């Protein structure tokens, strides 16, 4: 490592362990665990004391050890501190144990290492840098390897990188040509090449290195690398040279600690704790001043009975000491148990999420999972949801749903294909047997329709055995179309660069593929030109209706109108439509065009434009065949969920990488966009100016409705101005426009505009932009954001949002790994937020309110007592009571409330989404509420001190013994305190389960039991020095006056609270009060539930059931992913496993041109840097790499 | 089959606990409970308040400050700390019979027995009769652990050192002759203090246990000679010592000195003239303290305590008042019980 750092490069020589050991590279043993048995205690303690709270309590402990200051025994602090530390330590230890276990499991995986010419099984941890290891199909890659050779032709091998980057598609890697020839282990054992490369880094898509072998240099790129964490697929075996091992691998370099998220309650809590510290210091100062005055006025005179201690020689020094003494006894206003209790409650809530059956998806057998246990209450405050589209809102399953052939529309009932066609895909379903009939009858148009679908595409097929066909489609839409054709009897079987073989109605047919006029964003269509076995040439074209219908032969007018109606109908159903057309070409036409095409292809400049022009030329006068409609299947319950969430005042933004049409389409089908909307704005400008202009005009339209739109120029408008706009608007913005809108000078305008809209859809956004949008809202709106997604491209967004949710049960796990919560269906989001989030927030707020209250009530009594005991930091209570108050006497009831409380049942919070609003407005726990709690606590403390004080000062027992002794006073106050706070928690608890009963009554019982035990003779006889209170409990609690005092103080504390709460519910009922009240009344009357309830929700249901009315605007989607197709690759034969044919055929003419294309494309929109092509590597082998990199 | 098992493994348990459906009582502050509740509490408090107030009224209390600040005060001559062994007489008369057992208290004001350092300045092990702590008193007793000759002080500490040492004798003046009214000083301390917390060393005579120790600096006689009349009332279980050691919670306090329940005075103090002979030893004026004596009888609820009764009456009335207010509010803004949930 030292050398590496010095030279900024790494040298690895194959099969030479001695040489490599010089550099002391990391071994392949990974260690994600933090501790071992020896280091656990010191390291863990060190980490824990980095927490401010823990250090603070340690500081207190040290203070307590100073006899002059110690107003409390040391154990009052050390017992809770030890408890807190040990709970945390146990948790850390458990976590680390599991890390150890998984480390061991990974480290002990077997791999085959080539040692001295023979393959030996070694554990992963024993693999060294420079070893050559053999991987077999479906094995995990053990370390970052340089691919040397593989069982596949050209040294190709396929890997799945899901664990690394979350992308579930397969990728191809290829070895350098010279090593791919090495082949078998014997040759590899002699391989002594040396790799010089960059030092370990975390860039997954980059590798720079050089292989020196036999006096030659070969450039190495990421295309030659197999990274740890990948899985080898579709490749029998391959050999690789270990370059980076263990912690140096890119996987481990990437597994950095994720950003620790805190909730707003957390931040508020920390602020409040700081304030409380301030308050504590103030109290300390007041009491210290009091002490100074007292010592001067009284204490100095009282010295005959109480001389000052030797170190205390004047009142100022005494006041100084008194300050610290008071800091010690008043420290319970910030109880150490607060943080632990909060964690326990959150953990409980997380378990409830994990346990929720209604968030369990039985199809994919995945329960919901709270991966972060510290964010639960924030789920009750979400205002913005940022959702990915594919895989989140939709299932990413395209189903061929409807079609229109020659003016007739098909698609209603399910069909069984198997008796008709043995090659059918069993998973395919279509709903109209009239179509099948017309295929069987031999309707020309229908046949042409499906023939087009079976020919005009760039799908690759793989036929493992007869009839077992697998299509590898670049986009699921294409796959759906080809599968449809397959099921209707036009089976695409295989292709070569020049041919397409199909089985048409059971008869094999081979077409000569003359040209592929590939798809791109501008053309929005693709065509193939084929020659059928009879020798007729035909152009088949499919594309977006908007572009295709313009290019039809005029005789199609009538059919076009009918088809157009059908297209409108499909679009209204939220389907993705395509129009299909064909054109018969004569031999002459083909020849002429072929020539012009070749010219265009060869052109050095503006090749693409010229090609497009050439394509344009031939795609004319086509005959319309019909249209297809593909359903981008929404996940279950998406529209309902979105409706419920927007009723809960949550704004939903869809951020998708898809193109605008697709995104808008989905927006409609999941009811984010509706036809009732006043206007849907679309921003798609490419320049700063045009974006600004578009944004300005949106603003203008908005202002027509509100007259409040801020001027587009600075100063930036307060964003809440636009919150109350009457109409419903939606905004659709494109990625390239978004890039401008996110710039500093426009972002405020963008935010205010976007937030005024009911729905916002950002399409074609990059992962980085997704995160930027989230950050923007976080920055400008101060609102809680939630991001939900399923893919690797959502990771950045998931990480930057306050709460990240991953859709689990899909293939990629990257999003889930980065997320805080995961479940498998988008619809579970409503339960997560409206039920669990709401409850968590409510419980946490009630918990905090009560917690601060009880500690102020407890602690402030000392403050009042200070004025009567010469500010001497004398505690009011027994020190054992102080130790146990927070951890035993009052902890469990409030924990039970914090974990189990419910104000309204779960189904009600789904029925009344408005119940969610208090969380968003942060009403239940904020600074105001905090001060109310504190005030109540202080009021209680006043009562707790002065009532016993007033009663007991003159009271005597019935035996004449005065009750005003210190111990009686202490016991009376403590008992009153415990009773008052128990009554208060009983009032606060709205949901009394058995557990609450046990805890509340149990705590009271425990208090009396422990007190009697501590005041018993037995304990005193053993430790006469420790238990001064012997007999106090008995003597005090037998006095009726004491009980009258307790009753009086309790009444004075509780009666105003009761009256206030009653009046509040009566005068200003919250929605939750009303719902709860109705619920209870109904329960009492035993009426069937659901008369007037749920109206709001049922409305939603109706919307989803009903079909959308006819729409003016047609949303046609060219059903392709927005990437350019495979056309050129297919014609070049690059991606086919053909031995000689391809090699012979792909002449430099073709290849050079498409390399350029791909390069340009990569420059324009891939984030990966262009792979450097090796100088010495022959072009033959370089080409596939480039194509695959583009993928 | 395997799939089903797997499903069982992943599916969360369907229990009332995990699904948060535990049966629960959901109380609500409805008018039907709160308003009658307030009335009931109010009435109960008023009832108790009246009882307390009446009882308290029936208790007789007689209080005299004898610090001697005022020049006319009989103990003025003793208030000068330089005067030693001063005795003063406090004469008073009782108009009617002081019923029942009369308790005699002494009281101190502006005296901080509740000061933290004062409170810890004792050695519980020593006081429980452990002889090892006779030789080496605990550090907490400092500066009253050892005297100037480094002899251990027993009992050590500020509390013991500052023990109240005025002595009282009550005489009834019948036709010019003083008849001693005996104070019963037994059983004035807590049972647990007398029997458990404080123990003399089990050495007889007690005096021997105190060998090589010195008496507290302010004391005039050693612990084993506190009560010359009753040998059992000496050492750490001397009743007055125990009473003193049970420190007061507040700076103004009184402590029981004795009961008057013997002989002619078993039914109370008859009307007449009395003279209280005070051996004035305890200086309080230096810190502006006050000394007083109190005669009082008790009821079931202890001594006179007007505050409790009045507080109960006030709180009870407030509850009733609040219930009326709430009733009015409730009648005016009736909770929408019949309307179901308002639209939203």
CSV table of N, CA, C and O in Angstrom, one decimal, chain A residues 70 294 304-306 325 352 355 357 365 843 865 868-869 872-874 900 902 912 951 954-956 959-960 962 964-968 992 1017 1028 1035 1041 1044 1047 1051-1052 1062 1066-1067 1074 1076-1078, chain B residues 10-12 14 17 19-20 24-25 27 31 45 103 105 112 114-116 124 143 162 190 196-197 218 246-247 249 251 254 282-283 286-287 298 301-303 305 312 315 326 329-330 333 335 341-342 344:
chain,number,residue,atom,x,y,z
A,70,UNK,N,-20.7,17.1,45.6
A,70,UNK,CA,-21.6,16.0,45.5
A,70,UNK,C,-22.8,16.2,46.3
A,70,UNK,O,-22.8,16.1,47.5
A,294,UNK,N,-27.4,34.0,50.7
A,294,UNK,CA,-27.8,33.3,51.9
A,294,UNK,C,-26.6,33.1,52.8
A,294,UNK,O,-26.6,33.4,54.0
A,304,UNK,N,-21.8,29.0,63.8
A,304,UNK,CA,-21.6,28.3,65.1
A,304,UNK,C,-22.2,26.9,65.1
A,304,UNK,O,-21.6,26.0,65.7
A,305,UNK,N,-23.3,26.7,64.4
A,305,UNK,CA,-23.8,25.4,64.3
A,305,UNK,C,-23.3,24.6,63.1
A,305,UNK,O,-23.3,23.4,63.0
A,306,UNK,N,-23.0,25.4,62.0
A,306,UNK,CA,-22.6,24.8,60.8
A,306,UNK,C,-21.4,25.5,60.2
A,306,UNK,O,-21.6,26.4,59.4
A,325,UNK,N,-23.2,21.9,42.4
A,325,UNK,CA,-24.1,20.9,43.1
A,325,UNK,C,-25.5,21.0,42.5
A,325,UNK,O,-26.1,19.9,42.4
A,352,UNK,N,-43.6,-3.0,14.4
A,352,UNK,CA,-45.0,-3.0,14.0
A,352,UNK,C,-45.0,-2.9,12.5
A,352,UNK,O,-45.9,-3.5,11.9
A,355,UNK,N,-44.1,-6.3,11.1
A,355,UNK,CA,-45.1,-7.3,11.4
A,355,UNK,C,-46.4,-7.1,10.7
A,355,UNK,O,-47.3,-8.0,10.8
A,357,UNK,N,-49.3,-7.4,8.6
A,357,UNK,CA,-49.7,-8.3,7.5
A,357,UNK,C,-50.3,-7.6,6.3
A,357,UNK,O,-50.2,-8.1,5.2
A,365,UNK,N,-44.0,-12.7,-1.6
A,365,UNK,CA,-43.6,-13.2,-0.3
A,365,UNK,C,-42.7,-12.3,0.4
A,365,UNK,O,-41.7,-12.8,1.0
A,843,UNK,N,-47.6,9.1,18.7
A,843,UNK,CA,-47.0,8.5,19.9
A,843,UNK,C,-45.8,9.2,20.4
A,843,UNK,O,-45.6,9.5,21.6
A,865,UNK,N,-37.3,24.1,46.7
A,865,UNK,CA,-36.8,23.7,48.1
A,865,UNK,C,-35.5,24.5,48.4
A,865,UNK,O,-35.3,24.8,49.5
A,868,UNK,N,-35.7,27.3,50.7
A,868,UNK,CA,-36.0,27.0,52.1
A,868,UNK,C,-34.8,26.2,52.8
A,868,UNK,O,-34.9,26.0,53.9
A,869,UNK,N,-33.8,25.8,52.0
A,869,UNK,CA,-32.8,25.1,52.7
A,869,UNK,C,-31.5,25.8,52.5
A,869,UNK,O,-30.4,25.2,52.4
A,872,UNK,N,-28.7,25.0,49.5
A,872,UNK,CA,-27.5,24.1,49.9
A,872,UNK,C,-27.5,22.9,49.0
A,872,UNK,O,-26.7,22.0,49.2
A,873,UNK,N,-28.3,22.9,47.9
A,873,UNK,CA,-28.4,21.7,47.0
A,873,UNK,C,-28.8,20.5,47.8
A,873,UNK,O,-28.5,19.4,47.4
A,874,UNK,N,-29.7,20.7,48.8
A,874,UNK,CA,-30.3,19.6,49.4
A,874,UNK,C,-31.4,19.0,48.5
A,874,UNK,O,-32.2,19.8,48.0
A,900,UNK,N,-47.9,1.8,22.1
A,900,UNK,CA,-49.2,1.2,21.8
A,900,UNK,C,-50.3,2.2,21.5
A,900,UNK,O,-51.4,1.8,21.1
A,902,UNK,N,-53.1,4.6,20.4
A,902,UNK,CA,-53.8,4.9,19.1
A,902,UNK,C,-54.9,5.9,19.5
A,902,UNK,O,-55.6,5.7,20.4
A,912,UNK,N,-60.1,8.8,6.6
A,912,UNK,CA,-60.0,10.2,6.7
A,912,UNK,C,-58.6,10.7,6.6
A,912,UNK,O,-57.9,10.9,7.5
A,951,UNK,N,-49.0,22.1,54.3
A,951,UNK,CA,-49.7,21.2,55.2
A,951,UNK,C,-48.8,20.7,56.3
A,951,UNK,O,-49.2,20.8,57.5
A,954,UNK,N,-47.0,22.5,60.0
A,954,UNK,CA,-47.6,22.6,61.3
A,954,UNK,C,-48.3,21.3,61.7
A,954,UNK,O,-48.8,21.2,62.8
A,955,UNK,N,-48.3,20.3,60.8
A,955,UNK,CA,-49.1,19.1,61.1
A,955,UNK,C,-48.3,18.2,62.0
A,955,UNK,O,-47.0,18.3,62.1
A,956,UNK,N,-49.0,17.4,62.8
A,956,UNK,CA,-48.4,16.4,63.6
A,956,UNK,C,-49.1,15.1,63.4
A,956,UNK,O,-50.2,15.1,62.9
A,959,UNK,N,-50.0,11.0,67.3
A,959,UNK,CA,-49.3,10.9,68.5
A,959,UNK,C,-48.6,12.1,68.9
A,959,UNK,O,-47.8,12.1,69.9
A,960,UNK,N,-48.8,13.2,68.2
A,960,UNK,CA,-48.2,14.5,68.6
A,960,UNK,C,-46.9,14.7,68.0
A,960,UNK,O,-46.3,15.8,68.0
A,962,UNK,N,-44.3,15.8,65.3
A,962,UNK,CA,-44.5,16.7,64.1
A,962,UNK,C,-44.2,15.9,62.9
A,962,UNK,O,-43.3,15.0,62.8
A,964,UNK,N,-43.2,17.5,60.2
A,964,UNK,CA,-42.4,18.4,59.3
A,964,UNK,C,-40.9,17.9,59.3
A,964,UNK,O,-40.1,18.7,58.9
A,965,UNK,N,-40.6,16.7,59.6
A,965,UNK,CA,-39.3,16.3,59.5
A,965,UNK,C,-39.0,16.0,58.0
A,965,UNK,O,-39.9,15.7,57.2
A,966,UNK,N,-37.7,16.0,57.7
A,966,UNK,CA,-37.3,16.0,56.3
A,966,UNK,C,-37.7,14.7,55.7
A,966,UNK,O,-38.2,14.7,54.5
A,967,UNK,N,-37.6,13.6,56.4
A,967,UNK,CA,-37.8,12.3,55.7
A,967,UNK,C,-39.3,12.1,55.4
A,967,UNK,O,-39.7,11.6,54.3
A,968,UNK,N,-40.2,12.6,56.3
A,968,UNK,CA,-41.6,12.5,56.1
A,968,UNK,C,-41.9,13.4,54.9
A,968,UNK,O,-42.7,13.0,54.0
A,992,UNK,N,-56.0,1.9,26.2
A,992,UNK,CA,-55.6,1.1,27.3
A,992,UNK,C,-55.6,-0.4,27.0
A,992,UNK,O,-56.6,-1.0,27.2
A,1017,UNK,N,-36.2,-2.5,57.8
A,1017,UNK,CA,-35.1,-2.6,58.8
A,1017,UNK,C,-34.0,-3.5,58.4
A,1017,UNK,O,-32.9,-3.4,58.7
A,1028,UNK,N,-30.7,5.6,55.1
A,1028,UNK,CA,-31.1,6.5,56.2
A,1028,UNK,C,-32.6,6.5,56.5
A,1028,UNK,O,-33.1,7.0,57.5
A,1035,UNK,N,-44.0,5.0,58.7
A,1035,UNK,CA,-44.4,6.0,59.6
A,1035,UNK,C,-45.2,7.1,58.9
A,1035,UNK,O,-46.2,7.7,59.4
A,1041,UNK,N,-53.3,12.4,57.5
A,1041,UNK,CA,-53.0,13.8,56.9
A,1041,UNK,C,-52.1,13.7,55.7
A,1041,UNK,O,-52.3,14.4,54.7
A,1044,UNK,N,-54.3,12.8,52.9
A,1044,UNK,CA,-55.1,14.0,52.5
A,1044,UNK,C,-54.3,15.0,51.7
A,1044,UNK,O,-54.8,15.6,50.8
A,1047,UNK,N,-53.9,13.6,48.2
A,1047,UNK,CA,-55.1,13.8,47.4
A,1047,UNK,C,-55.3,15.2,47.0
A,1047,UNK,O,-55.7,15.5,45.9
A,1051,UNK,N,-55.3,16.6,43.2
A,1051,UNK,CA,-56.5,17.3,42.6
A,1051,UNK,C,-56.0,18.6,42.1
A,1051,UNK,O,-56.4,19.0,41.0
A,1052,UNK,N,-55.2,19.3,42.8
A,1052,UNK,CA,-54.8,20.7,42.3
A,1052,UNK,C,-54.0,20.5,41.0
A,1052,UNK,O,-54.1,21.3,40.1
A,1062,UNK,N,-61.2,19.0,28.6
A,1062,UNK,CA,-62.6,18.8,28.2
A,1062,UNK,C,-63.0,20.0,27.4
A,1062,UNK,O,-63.7,19.9,26.4
A,1066,UNK,N,-64.3,20.2,23.6
A,1066,UNK,CA,-65.7,20.6,23.4
A,1066,UNK,C,-65.7,21.9,22.5
A,1066,UNK,O,-66.6,22.0,21.6
A,1067,UNK,N,-64.8,22.8,22.7
A,1067,UNK,CA,-64.8,24.0,22.0
A,1067,UNK,C,-64.1,24.0,20.6
A,1067,UNK,O,-64.6,24.5,19.6
A,1074,UNK,N,-63.1,14.1,16.8
A,1074,UNK,CA,-64.4,13.9,16.3
A,1074,UNK,C,-64.5,12.4,15.8
A,1074,UNK,O,-65.5,11.7,16.1
A,1076,UNK,N,-62.8,9.9,16.7
A,1076,UNK,CA,-62.7,9.0,17.9
A,1076,UNK,C,-64.0,9.0,18.6
A,1076,UNK,O,-64.6,7.9,19.0
A,1077,UNK,N,-64.6,10.2,18.7
A,1077,UNK,CA,-65.9,10.3,19.4
A,1077,UNK,C,-67.0,9.5,18.7
A,1077,UNK,O,-67.7,8.7,19.3
A,1078,UNK,N,-67.0,9.7,17.4
A,1078,UNK,CA,-68.0,9.0,16.6
A,1078,UNK,C,-67.8,7.5,16.7
A,1078,UNK,O,-68.8,6.7,16.8
B,10,UNK,N,-42.1,-16.2,6.0
B,10,UNK,CA,-42.0,-14.8,5.8
B,10,UNK,C,-43.2,-14.0,6.2
B,10,UNK,O,-43.1,-12.8,6.5
B,11,UNK,N,-44.4,-14.6,6.2
B,11,UNK,CA,-45.6,-13.9,6.5
B,11,UNK,C,-45.6,-13.5,8.0
B,11,UNK,O,-45.3,-14.4,8.9
B,12,UNK,N,-45.8,-12.3,8.3
B,12,UNK,CA,-45.8,-11.9,9.7
B,12,UNK,C,-46.9,-12.6,10.5
B,12,UNK,O,-47.9,-13.0,9.9
B,14,UNK,N,-50.1,-13.4,12.6
B,14,UNK,CA,-51.4,-12.7,12.6
B,14,UNK,C,-51.9,-12.8,14.1
B,14,UNK,O,-52.8,-13.5,14.4
B,17,UNK,N,-51.4,-8.8,18.9
B,17,UNK,CA,-50.3,-7.9,19.3
B,17,UNK,C,-49.6,-7.4,18.1
B,17,UNK,O,-49.4,-6.2,18.0
B,19,UNK,N,-50.4,-7.2,15.1
B,19,UNK,CA,-51.3,-6.4,14.2
B,19,UNK,C,-51.8,-5.1,14.9
B,19,UNK,O,-52.7,-4.5,14.3
B,20,UNK,N,-51.4,-4.9,16.1
B,20,UNK,CA,-51.8,-3.7,16.8
B,20,UNK,C,-53.4,-3.7,17.0
B,20,UNK,O,-54.0,-2.7,16.9
B,24,UNK,N,-58.7,-3.0,23.7
B,24,UNK,CA,-58.3,-1.8,24.5
B,24,UNK,C,-59.5,-1.0,24.9
B,24,UNK,O,-60.5,-0.9,24.3
B,25,UNK,N,-59.3,-0.4,26.1
B,25,UNK,CA,-60.3,0.5,26.6
B,25,UNK,C,-59.9,1.9,26.1
B,25,UNK,O,-58.8,2.3,26.3
B,27,UNK,N,-60.8,5.4,26.7
B,27,UNK,CA,-61.6,6.4,27.4
B,27,UNK,C,-61.6,7.7,26.7
B,27,UNK,O,-60.7,8.1,25.9
B,31,UNK,N,-68.8,14.5,28.1
B,31,UNK,CA,-69.4,15.4,29.1
B,31,UNK,C,-70.1,14.5,30.2
B,31,UNK,O,-70.2,14.9,31.4
B,45,UNK,N,-64.7,16.9,48.2
B,45,UNK,CA,-63.7,17.8,48.8
B,45,UNK,C,-64.3,18.8,49.8
B,45,UNK,O,-63.7,19.0,50.8
B,103,UNK,N,-49.5,18.4,74.4
B,103,UNK,CA,-48.2,18.1,73.9
B,103,UNK,C,-47.4,19.4,74.0
B,103,UNK,O,-47.9,20.5,73.7
B,105,UNK,N,-44.1,21.4,72.8
B,105,UNK,CA,-43.1,21.5,71.8
B,105,UNK,C,-42.1,22.7,72.0
B,105,UNK,O,-42.5,23.7,72.6
B,112,UNK,N,-31.5,26.2,60.1
B,112,UNK,CA,-31.5,25.4,58.8
B,112,UNK,C,-31.0,24.0,59.1
B,112,UNK,O,-29.9,23.6,58.8
B,114,UNK,N,-32.2,21.7,57.6
B,114,UNK,CA,-32.2,21.1,56.3
B,114,UNK,C,-31.1,21.5,55.3
B,114,UNK,O,-31.1,21.1,54.2
B,115,UNK,N,-30.1,22.1,55.9
B,115,UNK,CA,-29.0,22.5,55.0
B,115,UNK,C,-28.2,21.2,54.7
B,115,UNK,O,-28.0,20.3,55.6
B,116,UNK,N,-27.8,21.0,53.5
B,116,UNK,CA,-27.3,19.8,53.0
B,116,UNK,C,-26.1,19.3,53.9
B,116,UNK,O,-26.0,18.2,54.3
B,124,UNK,N,-23.8,7.4,60.7
B,124,UNK,CA,-24.9,6.5,61.0
B,124,UNK,C,-24.4,5.2,61.6
B,124,UNK,O,-25.0,4.5,62.4
B,143,UNK,N,-16.3,19.3,60.5
B,143,UNK,CA,-15.1,19.4,61.4
B,143,UNK,C,-15.4,18.9,62.8
B,143,UNK,O,-14.6,19.3,63.7
B,162,UNK,N,-24.9,20.3,67.7
B,162,UNK,CA,-25.8,21.5,67.9
B,162,UNK,C,-27.1,21.1,68.6
B,162,UNK,O,-28.1,21.9,68.5
B,190,UNK,N,-39.5,8.6,67.0
B,190,UNK,CA,-40.0,7.5,66.1
B,190,UNK,C,-39.6,6.2,66.7
B,190,UNK,O,-38.5,6.0,67.2
B,196,UNK,N,-34.3,0.8,66.2
B,196,UNK,CA,-33.5,0.2,65.1
B,196,UNK,C,-32.4,1.1,64.7
B,196,UNK,O,-31.2,0.7,64.7
B,197,UNK,N,-32.7,2.3,64.4
B,197,UNK,CA,-31.7,3.2,63.7
B,197,UNK,C,-30.6,3.6,64.7
B,197,UNK,O,-29.4,3.5,64.3
B,218,UNK,N,-20.1,21.4,72.0
B,218,UNK,CA,-21.1,22.3,72.6
B,218,UNK,C,-21.8,21.7,73.7
B,218,UNK,O,-22.6,22.3,74.4
B,246,UNK,N,-33.6,13.8,64.3
B,246,UNK,CA,-34.6,13.7,63.1
B,246,UNK,C,-34.7,15.1,62.6
B,246,UNK,O,-35.5,15.9,63.1
B,247,UNK,N,-34.0,15.5,61.6
B,247,UNK,CA,-33.9,16.9,61.3
B,247,UNK,C,-35.1,17.4,60.5
B,247,UNK,O,-35.8,16.6,59.9
B,249,UNK,N,-37.6,19.5,58.0
B,249,UNK,CA,-37.6,19.8,56.5
B,249,UNK,C,-37.5,21.2,56.2
B,249,UNK,O,-37.0,21.6,55.2
B,251,UNK,N,-37.0,25.5,57.6
B,251,UNK,CA,-36.2,26.3,58.6
B,251,UNK,C,-37.0,26.7,59.8
B,251,UNK,O,-36.4,27.1,60.8
B,254,UNK,N,-40.8,22.8,64.8
B,254,UNK,CA,-41.0,22.6,66.2
B,254,UNK,C,-40.7,21.1,66.5
B,254,UNK,O,-40.9,20.3,65.6
B,282,UNK,N,-29.4,27.7,74.9
B,282,UNK,CA,-29.2,27.6,73.4
B,282,UNK,C,-29.2,29.0,72.7
B,282,UNK,O,-30.2,29.6,72.7
B,283,UNK,N,-28.0,29.4,72.3
B,283,UNK,CA,-28.0,30.8,71.6
B,283,UNK,C,-28.5,30.7,70.2
B,283,UNK,O,-28.1,29.9,69.4
B,286,UNK,N,-27.6,35.0,67.5
B,286,UNK,CA,-26.4,35.3,66.7
B,286,UNK,C,-26.8,35.1,65.2
B,286,UNK,O,-26.3,35.9,64.4
B,287,UNK,N,-27.7,34.2,64.9
B,287,UNK,CA,-28.1,34.1,63.5
B,287,UNK,C,-29.5,34.5,63.3
B,287,UNK,O,-30.2,34.1,62.4
B,298,UNK,N,-54.2,17.3,70.2
B,298,UNK,CA,-54.3,16.8,68.9
B,298,UNK,C,-55.7,16.1,68.7
B,298,UNK,O,-56.4,15.8,69.7
B,301,UNK,N,-56.7,13.9,63.2
B,301,UNK,CA,-55.8,14.3,62.1
B,301,UNK,C,-54.6,15.0,62.6
B,301,UNK,O,-53.9,15.7,61.8
B,302,UNK,N,-54.2,14.8,63.9
B,302,UNK,CA,-53.0,15.5,64.4
B,302,UNK,C,-53.3,16.8,64.9
B,302,UNK,O,-54.4,17.1,65.4
B,303,UNK,N,-52.3,17.7,64.8
B,303,UNK,CA,-52.4,19.0,65.4
B,303,UNK,C,-53.2,20.0,64.6
B,303,UNK,O,-53.8,19.6,63.5
B,305,UNK,N,-54.4,22.4,62.0
B,305,UNK,CA,-54.0,22.5,60.6
B,305,UNK,C,-55.1,23.2,59.8
B,305,UNK,O,-55.8,22.5,59.1
B,312,UNK,N,-59.0,22.3,51.0
B,312,UNK,CA,-60.0,21.3,50.5
B,312,UNK,C,-61.3,22.1,50.2
B,312,UNK,O,-61.9,21.8,49.1
B,315,UNK,N,-60.7,24.0,46.8
B,315,UNK,CA,-60.6,23.1,45.7
B,315,UNK,C,-62.0,22.5,45.4
B,315,UNK,O,-62.4,22.5,44.2
B,326,UNK,N,-68.4,24.2,32.7
B,326,UNK,CA,-68.4,23.2,31.6
B,326,UNK,C,-69.7,22.8,31.2
B,326,UNK,O,-70.0,22.6,30.0
B,329,UNK,N,-70.8,25.6,28.8
B,329,UNK,CA,-70.1,25.5,27.6
B,329,UNK,C,-70.6,24.3,26.8
B,329,UNK,O,-70.8,24.4,25.6
B,330,UNK,N,-70.8,23.2,27.5
B,330,UNK,CA,-71.3,22.0,26.8
B,330,UNK,C,-72.6,22.2,26.2
B,330,UNK,O,-72.9,21.8,25.0
B,333,UNK,N,-72.0,24.7,23.1
B,333,UNK,CA,-71.3,24.1,21.9
B,333,UNK,C,-71.4,22.6,22.0
B,333,UNK,O,-70.4,22.0,22.4
B,335,UNK,N,-71.3,18.9,21.6
B,335,UNK,CA,-70.5,18.1,20.7
B,335,UNK,C,-71.3,17.4,19.7
B,335,UNK,O,-72.4,17.0,20.0
B,341,UNK,N,-69.7,12.5,11.7
B,341,UNK,CA,-68.5,13.3,11.4
B,341,UNK,C,-68.8,14.4,10.5
B,341,UNK,O,-69.4,14.2,9.5
B,342,UNK,N,-68.4,15.6,10.8
B,342,UNK,CA,-68.6,16.7,9.9
B,342,UNK,C,-67.9,16.5,8.6
B,342,UNK,O,-66.8,15.8,8.6
B,344,UNK,N,-65.5,17.1,5.5
B,344,UNK,CA,-64.2,17.7,5.4
B,344,UNK,C,-63.7,17.7,4.0
B,344,UNK,O,-64.3,17.1,3.2
